XYZ file of C-alpha atoms in Angstrom:
684
model
C 120.076 101.873 82.214
C 123.757 101.845 81.537
C 125.325 98.919 79.727
C 127.582 98.241 82.712
C 124.679 98.049 85.157
C 122.611 95.823 82.883
C 125.529 93.466 82.320
C 126.224 92.874 85.992
C 124.909 89.622 87.430
C 123.940 88.855 91.029
C 126.908 88.098 93.251
C 127.121 84.522 94.423
C 130.091 84.467 96.769
C 129.489 84.414 100.547
C 129.632 87.899 102.060
C 132.200 86.662 104.557
C 134.675 86.195 101.672
C 134.205 89.743 100.472
C 137.001 91.656 102.283
C 135.860 94.989 100.958
C 132.406 94.453 102.405
C 133.872 93.374 105.775
C 135.969 96.545 105.872
C 132.850 98.549 105.120
C 131.026 96.951 108.086
C 133.965 97.605 110.364
C 134.356 101.228 109.262
C 130.776 102.074 110.192
C 130.440 99.776 113.218
C 127.662 97.729 111.605
C 126.933 94.307 112.985
C 125.011 91.919 110.737
C 124.376 88.188 110.781
C 125.733 86.120 107.871
C 122.301 86.136 106.186
C 121.941 89.887 106.637
C 125.494 90.357 105.316
C 124.712 88.326 102.239
C 121.755 90.501 101.485
C 123.510 93.819 102.198
C 126.430 92.838 99.955
C 124.196 92.188 96.921
C 124.107 95.282 94.750
C 123.391 94.061 91.235
C 120.786 92.101 89.308
C 117.170 91.085 90.074
C 117.030 89.799 93.690
C 114.326 88.689 96.080
C 115.137 88.832 99.788
C 112.501 86.960 101.721
C 112.672 88.078 105.356
C 110.771 86.561 108.239
C 109.113 88.855 110.830
C 111.539 90.648 113.136
C 114.581 89.761 111.032
C 116.024 93.305 110.854
C 115.280 93.994 107.256
C 115.251 97.815 107.614
C 118.741 97.705 109.166
C 119.908 95.391 106.325
C 118.381 97.623 103.592
C 119.980 100.700 105.097
C 123.406 98.973 105.283
C 123.005 97.842 101.695
C 122.418 101.366 100.436
C 125.503 102.562 102.254
C 127.638 99.754 100.795
C 126.385 100.528 97.254
C 127.415 104.149 97.563
C 130.503 104.014 99.769
C 132.152 100.859 98.376
C 130.585 100.107 94.980
C 130.781 103.719 93.846
C 127.169 103.919 92.745
C 125.833 107.477 92.295
C 123.126 107.944 94.981
C 121.019 109.934 92.540
C 120.629 106.752 90.508
C 119.027 104.868 93.461
C 115.306 104.783 94.136
C 114.254 103.220 97.453
C 110.539 102.518 97.549
C 108.248 101.684 100.456
C 104.490 101.658 100.934
C 104.023 104.582 103.300
C 105.517 108.026 103.642
C 106.330 107.233 107.294
C 108.370 104.198 106.241
C 110.180 106.192 103.535
C 111.019 108.962 105.984
C 112.190 106.436 108.586
C 114.591 104.724 106.165
C 116.018 108.076 105.070
C 116.463 109.078 108.758
C 118.256 105.838 109.517
C 120.556 106.236 106.516
C 121.500 109.753 107.533
C 122.144 108.780 111.133
C 124.347 105.819 110.092
C 126.341 107.252 107.176
C 126.394 111.035 107.244
C 128.196 111.860 110.471
C 131.197 113.008 108.336
C 129.235 115.780 106.651
C 128.361 114.029 103.369
C 124.802 114.198 102.098
C 124.307 110.977 100.156
C 120.936 110.578 101.870
C 119.741 113.686 100.011
C 120.821 112.145 96.707
C 118.854 108.876 97.126
C 115.188 109.059 96.233
C 113.187 107.667 99.200
C 109.592 107.477 98.126
C 106.391 105.450 97.938
C 105.333 103.642 94.759
C 102.350 106.016 94.479
C 104.526 109.100 94.768
C 106.843 107.694 92.083
C 103.803 107.127 89.834
C 102.670 110.703 90.548
C 106.096 112.026 89.569
C 106.001 110.089 86.309
C 102.501 111.299 85.476
C 103.344 114.929 86.176
C 106.582 114.741 84.171
C 104.716 113.444 81.166
C 101.993 116.098 81.460
C 104.114 119.131 82.301
C 107.562 118.438 80.776
C 106.597 116.454 77.682
C 103.088 117.547 76.722
C 103.026 120.979 78.365
C 99.649 120.208 79.833
C 98.152 120.378 83.330
C 97.705 117.021 85.072
C 94.334 116.143 86.509
C 94.117 116.780 90.243
C 93.692 114.006 92.770
C 90.178 114.145 94.185
C 89.589 114.704 97.872
C 88.276 111.767 99.897
C 84.861 113.370 100.338
C 84.534 113.815 96.570
C 85.408 110.166 95.938
C 82.949 109.026 98.599
C 80.271 111.263 97.108
C 80.784 109.794 93.648
C 80.591 106.220 95.026
C 77.485 107.034 97.042
C 75.683 108.374 93.933
C 76.685 105.308 91.875
C 75.583 102.845 94.543
C 72.091 104.352 95.078
C 70.521 102.630 91.998
C 72.089 99.300 92.937
C 69.994 99.256 96.113
C 66.857 99.212 94.029
C 64.896 101.492 91.758
C 62.274 102.358 94.363
C 62.394 105.880 95.726
C 62.377 104.476 99.247
C 65.575 102.442 98.713
C 68.089 103.166 101.507
C 71.269 105.081 100.885
C 74.415 102.996 100.934
C 76.179 102.746 104.309
C 79.733 103.884 104.920
C 80.943 100.271 104.923
C 79.193 99.579 101.632
C 80.838 102.622 100.072
C 84.201 101.487 101.381
C 83.699 97.995 100.004
C 82.774 99.404 96.580
C 85.880 101.666 96.494
C 88.097 98.749 97.591
C 86.673 96.632 94.743
C 87.301 99.455 92.237
C 90.871 99.794 93.500
C 91.468 96.087 93.191
C 90.208 96.019 89.605
C 92.583 98.855 88.694
C 95.459 97.125 90.366
C 94.617 93.929 88.482
C 95.107 95.892 85.217
C 91.410 95.654 84.318
C 91.218 99.198 82.910
C 91.424 99.121 79.089
C 92.345 95.416 79.097
C 89.794 93.147 77.475
C 91.501 89.956 78.543
C 91.501 90.913 82.208
C 87.991 92.412 82.094
C 86.707 88.964 81.114
C 87.643 87.724 84.597
C 85.164 90.019 86.322
C 81.378 90.048 86.557
C 79.217 92.431 84.627
C 78.049 94.214 87.765
C 81.656 94.756 88.951
C 82.666 96.171 85.553
C 79.580 98.416 85.463
C 80.598 99.782 88.840
C 84.148 100.493 87.615
C 82.960 102.062 84.362
C 80.428 104.297 86.122
C 83.081 105.432 88.614
C 85.594 106.179 85.874
C 82.960 108.130 83.893
C 82.082 110.281 86.933
C 85.771 110.937 87.682
C 86.336 112.071 84.077
C 83.288 114.312 84.206
C 84.782 116.097 87.207
C 88.280 116.072 85.682
C 89.793 114.404 88.733
C 91.681 111.189 89.440
C 92.459 108.966 92.436
C 95.798 107.528 93.569
C 95.277 104.299 91.645
C 94.766 106.311 88.464
C 98.240 107.751 88.894
C 99.615 104.156 88.826
C 97.503 103.290 85.790
C 98.701 106.380 83.939
C 102.366 105.849 84.923
C 102.219 102.251 83.680
C 100.731 103.312 80.342
C 103.306 106.104 79.962
C 106.302 103.804 80.580
C 104.811 100.931 78.562
C 104.402 103.118 75.492
C 108.035 104.332 75.677
C 109.016 107.837 74.671
C 110.800 110.663 76.431
C 109.305 110.108 79.909
C 110.185 106.392 79.839
C 113.749 107.134 78.720
C 114.124 109.806 81.429
C 113.128 107.608 84.372
C 114.995 104.534 83.118
C 118.116 106.651 82.859
C 117.615 108.475 86.114
C 117.019 105.403 88.241
C 119.188 102.347 87.602
C 119.070 100.765 91.010
C 115.742 99.936 92.655
C 115.011 98.849 96.215
C 111.468 97.861 97.152
C 110.350 97.072 100.694
C 107.208 95.053 101.510
C 107.175 93.617 97.992
C 104.612 91.013 98.945
C 102.019 93.805 99.053
C 102.729 95.019 95.511
C 99.820 94.588 93.085
C 100.038 93.316 89.516
C 99.940 96.919 88.330
C 102.801 97.930 90.622
C 104.890 94.914 89.680
C 104.294 95.666 86.013
C 105.421 99.266 86.357
C 108.575 98.278 88.263
C 109.409 95.597 85.716
C 109.133 98.082 82.868
C 111.354 100.561 84.699
C 114.029 98.104 85.862
C 114.032 95.663 82.985
C 114.319 91.880 82.836
C 117.913 91.807 84.079
C 117.884 95.128 85.938
C 119.082 96.005 89.356
C 115.830 95.329 91.180
C 116.158 94.413 94.897
C 112.820 93.391 96.406
C 112.296 92.571 100.049
C 109.151 90.678 100.816
C 107.657 87.680 102.637
C 104.752 85.974 100.942
C 103.777 84.588 104.360
C 102.914 88.170 105.350
C 100.894 89.090 102.242
C 97.577 90.214 103.714
C 96.249 92.631 101.168
C 94.855 90.322 98.534
C 91.566 92.223 98.792
C 93.464 95.216 97.374
C 95.159 93.165 94.648
C 98.502 92.178 96.255
C 100.311 89.628 94.019
C 103.363 88.102 95.736
C 103.742 85.510 92.979
C 105.135 88.306 90.732
C 108.223 88.898 92.816
C 111.649 88.085 91.316
C 112.689 84.508 92.127
C 109.042 83.518 91.841
C 108.064 85.131 88.568
C 109.887 83.581 85.578
C 110.023 86.875 83.665
C 113.204 87.935 85.393
C 116.616 86.806 84.100
C 118.672 84.743 86.529
C 117.022 86.093 89.706
C 118.760 85.556 93.033
C 116.732 84.438 96.051
C 118.067 85.155 99.535
C 116.611 84.466 102.962
C 116.751 86.069 106.387
C 115.308 83.496 108.819
C 116.410 84.710 112.257
C 113.693 86.440 114.296
C 115.234 88.934 116.746
C 111.850 90.030 118.120
C 110.058 87.160 119.832
C 110.738 84.476 122.429
C 111.447 80.924 121.308
C 107.981 79.496 121.931
C 106.323 82.240 119.883
C 108.773 81.805 117.009
C 108.392 78.035 117.118
C 104.631 78.193 116.939
C 104.617 80.818 114.200
C 107.117 78.887 112.075
C 105.001 75.699 112.364
C 101.848 77.655 111.545
C 103.464 79.205 108.448
C 104.372 75.777 107.157
C 100.707 74.970 106.774
C 100.323 77.712 104.156
C 100.213 77.038 100.403
C 102.341 78.587 97.688
C 105.258 79.749 99.773
C 109.048 79.771 99.737
C 110.180 77.308 102.372
C 111.721 79.099 105.353
C 112.849 77.917 108.775
C 112.396 80.744 111.225
C 114.422 80.473 114.448
C 114.655 82.788 117.445
C 117.726 84.820 118.314
C 116.480 85.299 121.843
C 117.440 82.673 124.417
C 114.265 83.003 126.506
C 111.091 81.073 125.669
C 108.539 83.826 126.034
C 104.992 82.547 126.628
C 101.882 81.506 124.750
C 98.793 81.445 126.890
C 95.499 80.061 125.624
C 92.598 81.405 127.700
C 89.006 80.130 127.443
C 86.165 82.673 127.442
C 82.509 81.825 127.798
C 80.744 84.919 126.447
C 81.312 88.349 124.954
C 81.109 89.913 128.395
C 83.535 87.395 129.746
C 85.876 88.135 126.835
C 86.032 91.812 127.704
C 86.552 91.106 131.442
C 89.326 88.586 130.686
C 91.118 91.142 128.529
C 90.873 93.912 131.130
C 92.230 91.492 133.719
C 95.239 90.714 131.514
C 95.810 94.442 130.995
C 96.162 94.960 134.758
C 99.502 93.111 134.526
C 100.395 94.219 131.001
C 98.852 97.688 130.575
C 100.778 98.506 127.350
C 99.624 95.326 125.547
C 98.079 95.319 122.072
C 94.635 93.827 121.718
C 94.158 92.674 118.107
C 90.804 92.046 116.470
C 89.871 90.698 113.037
C 87.812 93.850 112.391
C 87.020 97.115 114.121
C 83.439 96.260 115.038
C 84.451 93.294 117.207
C 86.397 95.657 119.450
C 83.331 97.789 120.404
C 82.193 95.749 123.429
C 85.756 95.748 124.847
C 86.088 99.487 124.378
C 82.797 99.985 126.196
C 84.058 97.853 129.094
C 87.410 99.691 129.241
C 85.697 103.085 129.325
C 83.412 101.994 132.138
C 86.430 100.576 134.055
C 88.706 103.573 133.335
C 91.326 101.385 131.648
C 93.571 103.613 129.494
C 93.726 102.740 125.817
C 93.989 104.143 122.314
C 92.760 103.094 118.882
C 94.803 103.710 115.789
C 93.735 106.657 113.644
C 93.652 104.620 110.446
C 91.207 102.199 112.082
C 88.162 104.103 110.948
C 85.247 102.713 112.982
C 82.108 102.644 110.860
C 80.031 100.568 113.261
C 77.723 103.427 114.268
C 76.815 104.197 110.644
C 76.265 100.554 109.595
C 72.864 99.942 108.142
C 71.744 97.390 110.748
C 72.931 99.556 113.622
C 71.009 102.543 112.274
C 67.950 100.354 111.737
C 67.883 99.069 115.322
C 68.418 102.552 116.775
C 65.587 103.864 114.557
C 63.231 101.155 115.820
C 64.182 102.049 119.431
C 63.768 105.766 118.811
C 60.318 105.201 117.293
C 59.318 103.113 120.326
C 60.164 106.049 122.530
C 58.580 108.680 120.246
C 55.872 107.246 117.919
C 55.813 110.595 116.107
C 59.471 110.359 115.005
C 59.048 110.650 111.237
C 62.720 110.279 110.374
C 63.007 106.946 112.213
C 59.689 105.722 110.836
C 60.747 106.466 107.230
C 63.914 104.491 107.768
C 62.439 101.270 109.034
C 58.775 100.986 107.976
C 59.630 98.312 105.373
C 62.156 96.350 107.472
C 60.022 94.092 109.579
C 58.582 91.968 106.776
C 55.327 93.939 106.995
C 54.948 95.450 103.527
C 53.634 98.910 104.119
C 53.300 101.182 101.060
C 55.338 104.345 100.580
C 52.290 106.456 99.660
C 50.447 105.429 102.827
C 53.587 106.147 104.863
C 53.804 109.711 103.485
C 50.091 110.270 104.270
C 50.467 108.873 107.784
C 53.370 111.158 108.537
C 51.510 114.242 107.313
C 48.433 113.261 109.307
C 50.551 112.692 112.439
C 52.099 116.105 112.169
C 48.606 117.663 112.023
C 46.941 115.506 114.696
C 49.847 114.858 117.050
C 48.875 111.187 117.155
C 51.422 108.365 116.634
C 52.314 107.701 113.020
C 51.346 104.015 113.406
C 47.849 105.008 114.583
C 47.454 107.195 111.498
C 48.662 104.368 109.314
C 46.018 101.997 110.735
C 43.373 104.650 110.154
C 44.478 105.070 106.527
C 44.387 101.322 105.782
C 41.015 101.060 107.448
C 39.593 103.550 104.930
C 41.109 102.304 101.690
C 40.105 99.395 99.467
C 43.468 97.654 99.018
C 42.492 94.565 100.967
C 42.958 93.087 104.385
C 46.602 92.093 103.804
C 47.858 95.688 103.686
C 45.626 96.692 106.596
C 46.973 93.729 108.542
C 50.550 94.785 107.675
C 49.912 98.248 109.123
C 48.383 96.793 112.271
C 51.277 94.272 112.666
C 53.869 97.031 112.319
C 52.087 99.102 114.955
C 51.975 96.096 117.236
C 55.707 95.561 116.776
C 56.554 99.108 117.837
C 54.252 98.795 120.866
C 55.907 95.510 121.869
C 59.345 97.017 121.639
C 58.145 99.983 123.738
C 56.820 97.626 126.424
C 60.148 95.817 126.851
C 61.581 96.705 130.269
C 65.274 96.496 129.360
C 67.022 97.632 126.120
C 68.404 94.107 125.538
C 64.855 92.739 125.714
C 63.670 95.452 123.302
C 66.277 94.329 120.733
C 65.392 90.678 121.283
C 61.705 91.487 120.698
C 62.559 93.369 117.546
C 64.510 90.396 116.190
C 61.801 87.867 116.990
C 58.873 89.863 115.656
C 60.003 90.724 112.147
C 63.422 92.331 111.860
C 65.249 89.051 112.214
C 63.210 87.597 109.337
C 63.995 90.671 107.248
C 67.733 90.212 107.776
C 67.568 86.539 106.851
C 65.469 87.253 103.744
C 67.952 89.911 102.556
C 70.977 87.749 103.510
C 72.247 90.464 105.844
C 74.509 89.471 108.695
C 73.131 89.983 112.202
C 76.619 90.248 113.736
C 76.280 93.925 114.477
C 72.890 93.408 116.087
C 74.544 90.892 118.404
C 77.107 93.553 119.344
C 74.263 95.959 120.124
C 72.676 93.326 122.368
C 75.949 92.928 124.198
C 76.179 96.705 124.776
C 72.496 96.954 125.705
C 72.922 94.365 128.458
C 74.824 97.010 130.491
C 72.018 99.611 130.340
C 68.672 99.691 132.165
C 66.605 101.866 129.847
C 66.269 102.277 126.095
C 66.812 106.011 126.385
C 70.000 105.385 128.412
C 71.221 102.856 125.868
C 70.753 105.296 122.948
C 72.656 107.980 124.878
C 75.414 105.472 125.605
C 75.803 104.729 121.884
C 76.241 108.407 121.139
C 78.773 108.796 123.908
C 80.615 105.621 122.871
C 81.053 106.897 119.322
C 82.471 110.174 120.590
C 84.801 108.488 123.100
C 86.281 106.229 120.414
C 87.062 109.323 118.323
C 88.646 110.947 121.370
C 90.925 107.920 121.978
C 92.295 107.771 118.399
C 96.021 108.308 117.998
C 99.323 107.369 119.592
C 98.835 105.633 122.931
C 100.116 107.304 126.062
C 102.676 105.443 128.138
C 100.999 102.621 130.006
C 97.971 102.577 127.761
C 96.774 99.588 125.743
C 96.527 99.671 121.976
C 93.314 98.384 120.419
C 93.603 97.770 116.684
C 93.009 95.251 113.905
C 95.351 92.570 112.783
C 95.781 94.391 109.427
C 96.699 97.659 111.102
C 99.222 95.915 113.363
C 101.442 95.052 110.401
C 104.901 96.499 110.948
C 104.412 97.002 114.692
C 105.593 95.025 117.733
C 104.443 94.799 121.326
C 105.784 93.069 124.384
C 102.341 91.493 124.992
C 99.737 90.716 122.290
C 96.185 89.537 122.885
C 94.310 88.037 119.935
C 90.701 88.423 120.964
C 88.390 86.892 118.352
C 89.971 83.951 116.463
C 87.038 81.581 116.054
C 85.894 79.935 112.828
C 83.471 81.869 110.710
C 84.853 85.105 112.027
C 88.627 84.552 112.057
C 89.143 82.737 109.714
C 86.299 84.621 108.101
C 83.818 82.908 105.801
C 82.382 86.135 104.511
C 81.805 85.906 100.763
C 84.527 87.608 98.713
C 85.608 87.762 95.063
C 88.135 84.924 95.547
C 87.709 81.191 96.087
C 87.125 79.889 99.647
C 90.582 78.287 99.617
C 92.287 81.520 98.562
C 90.384 83.344 101.252
C 91.424 80.772 103.876
C 95.066 81.180 102.911
C 94.812 84.955 103.237
C 93.240 84.534 106.659
C 96.083 82.219 107.649
C 98.610 84.867 106.632
C 96.726 87.485 108.645
C 96.818 85.286 111.752
C 100.540 84.686 111.205
C 101.143 88.442 111.056
C 99.112 88.894 114.246
C 100.986 86.323 116.356
C 104.385 87.537 115.179
C 103.725 91.006 116.595
C 104.349 89.571 120.111
C 107.769 89.871 121.673
C 107.341 88.084 125.000
C 103.716 87.139 125.701
C 101.013 85.967 123.340
C 97.450 85.468 124.623
C 94.967 83.597 122.438
C 91.370 83.808 123.581
C 89.474 80.634 122.791
C 85.690 81.004 122.590
C 83.558 78.337 124.259
C 81.171 76.629 121.890
C 83.051 77.821 118.815
C 85.546 75.971 116.640
C 89.000 77.674 116.829
C 91.089 76.058 114.104
C 93.974 78.521 114.131
C 94.309 78.511 117.929
C 94.116 74.716 117.985
C 96.975 74.511 115.512
C 99.146 76.722 117.723
C 98.167 74.589 120.698
C 99.205 71.396 118.850
C 102.648 72.921 118.181
C 103.134 73.776 121.817
C 102.197 70.269 122.938
C 104.864 68.745 120.744
C 102.979 67.876 117.545
C 104.689 68.678 114.251
C 103.112 70.740 111.533
C 101.619 68.362 108.948
C 103.204 70.422 106.176
C 106.713 69.286 107.053
C 106.583 66.293 109.450
C 109.938 64.846 108.430
C 111.975 68.044 108.156
C 114.282 68.751 111.053
C 114.262 72.296 112.357
C 117.572 74.104 111.882
C 119.437 75.447 114.886
C 120.282 79.091 115.314
C 123.925 78.133 114.920
C 123.349 76.674 111.465
C 122.083 80.102 110.318
C 124.881 82.123 111.933
C 128.008 80.107 111.118
C 128.192 80.934 107.453
C 126.274 81.438 104.206
C 124.426 78.335 103.119
C 123.791 79.087 99.452
C 121.509 81.229 97.304
C 119.871 78.950 94.740
C 116.300 80.135 94.075
C 113.586 77.995 95.595
C 111.113 76.472 93.180
C 107.553 76.911 94.343
C 104.118 76.469 92.855
C 102.366 79.838 92.695
C 99.463 78.862 90.479
C 99.064 78.949 86.721
C 101.846 80.562 84.705
C 101.003 84.000 83.366
C 101.979 83.100 79.855
C 103.833 84.905 77.110
C 101.629 87.960 76.994
C 102.955 90.956 78.869
C 101.132 91.092 82.262
């Protein structure tokens, strides 16, 4: 970093008083609000711009880059603009070129538009190839990473040879945990390792060992290596600190401790680090996001400047009003007062639903008037009954590609389908092997193997062979009784007239007890019951499941005009829709009470932020489906706002008018907030 750049301090004068900046705006026909102007005119020093949803931050960031180059004389090759996705990086570069390069200049080619991971990869490769003359380890393919995780998780399911293989969702959860530990700087850090359980650390260590054995890495490893390389100093650290002296980071609230540490080491305590983020929209805590480490919040930075953009240009007044009041109930946040730029109210409609089937019908009815609406769910599985209804009703829709639906490979779903298959074909050895120990009837593995072999020879049902085996051995009446009880269960399921009744029988005669004993959620079994209610035979239901899985894959991708979008609240981040339907916000599900590695209060705050992100996707209409018989805390809070009740977080504070945010700059003093315990003097 040059001495001049390091010595510059954040500008404090209002942007309106900066004649050079005003000339710049006029020359390029750029229209910005005073708050946007203030942000775009800030070129130097550590700065946090906290921007509410729909505040035009991409436009502001693009204008800022143009001002830095065209008016401040900053070399574009010294600027690194980071985002979280390649699509976002390409979009910002495209916008810059469209706005500033009509005269034939190519400043956009000089700026480095990249993701944080691609920057880390560049650092790692530079160290290996330019400095050490070595070949960097290759990034493993997804199937390789999944295979490693699957092998590691097998022993954790039990040492018995009949222990089930981990499901796709269990593999994903394990890989997410590993990623979070890396992003929390747990690797090679004794102090941070002490915060994690022995089983979590064993998982991480086993995974790292297997990756080294194969001489491959994952994307998080690139970040870990880049951090270590810059932290240790040397030629690579000097090169990148000299090359990039101006840093712009979008979606900073989603940066992990590891990413923040890397950026701090590159930019320096008083460096030109411009971060745009909104802690109210930080929804990736499960991946290690740490918004408390942003400049203006983290005390490591020297004289950081905190700016705000509080005008929402996306949504109608009622939606903005409700979202702002909801946000004020969150903990550990910079105080913001979001107001709507639009003059129309928009609409929030709370609709009561009585059952899962009624929920799907209600949504399809809404879509008749708003066919391009987005239907947001807390998780992918909850959308399955709606998708089934829409397919049966020929309602056009799409699901996002990154919403990988794992419902059909979940352990409980495969268990239930195996029970049903065995009830149809009592000689189905594959299904029998999967579920013989999952009805709380403790049948031995050796006897199971013998029964299968005997069934193949005799053609009789496996359960009949099992009863015959237990009748001949001397292991006692308990085991013989278990074999008989299991056979009776399969016969009872087979006698059920309807597939829904078959699943209910299965739950009441053993499988339900098994799930409770193993502390396994029955939520997916309930979804199967909902789907089964629409079929008349077990065979037809099983075929429907196969077709449904294929149809969901066929509907993945960009929606056609006039088609609804079905996605999760997480995947909706960064998107906007004229009409948004939030389908499953009831307590225990959304907010979720699923056990995680954080405290219940931290989990609740993350769930609040997720709901806030979801409702701020709506431009004109927001539908909230309230489930009868369920507590709906988040929806009730929105309802209180709309009936005139103030948010308890700020009962005495008057809401600002739009005019107060557009008539001039109101100051830039950093807001003091409580973001938990201080990190201390030790580096990260």
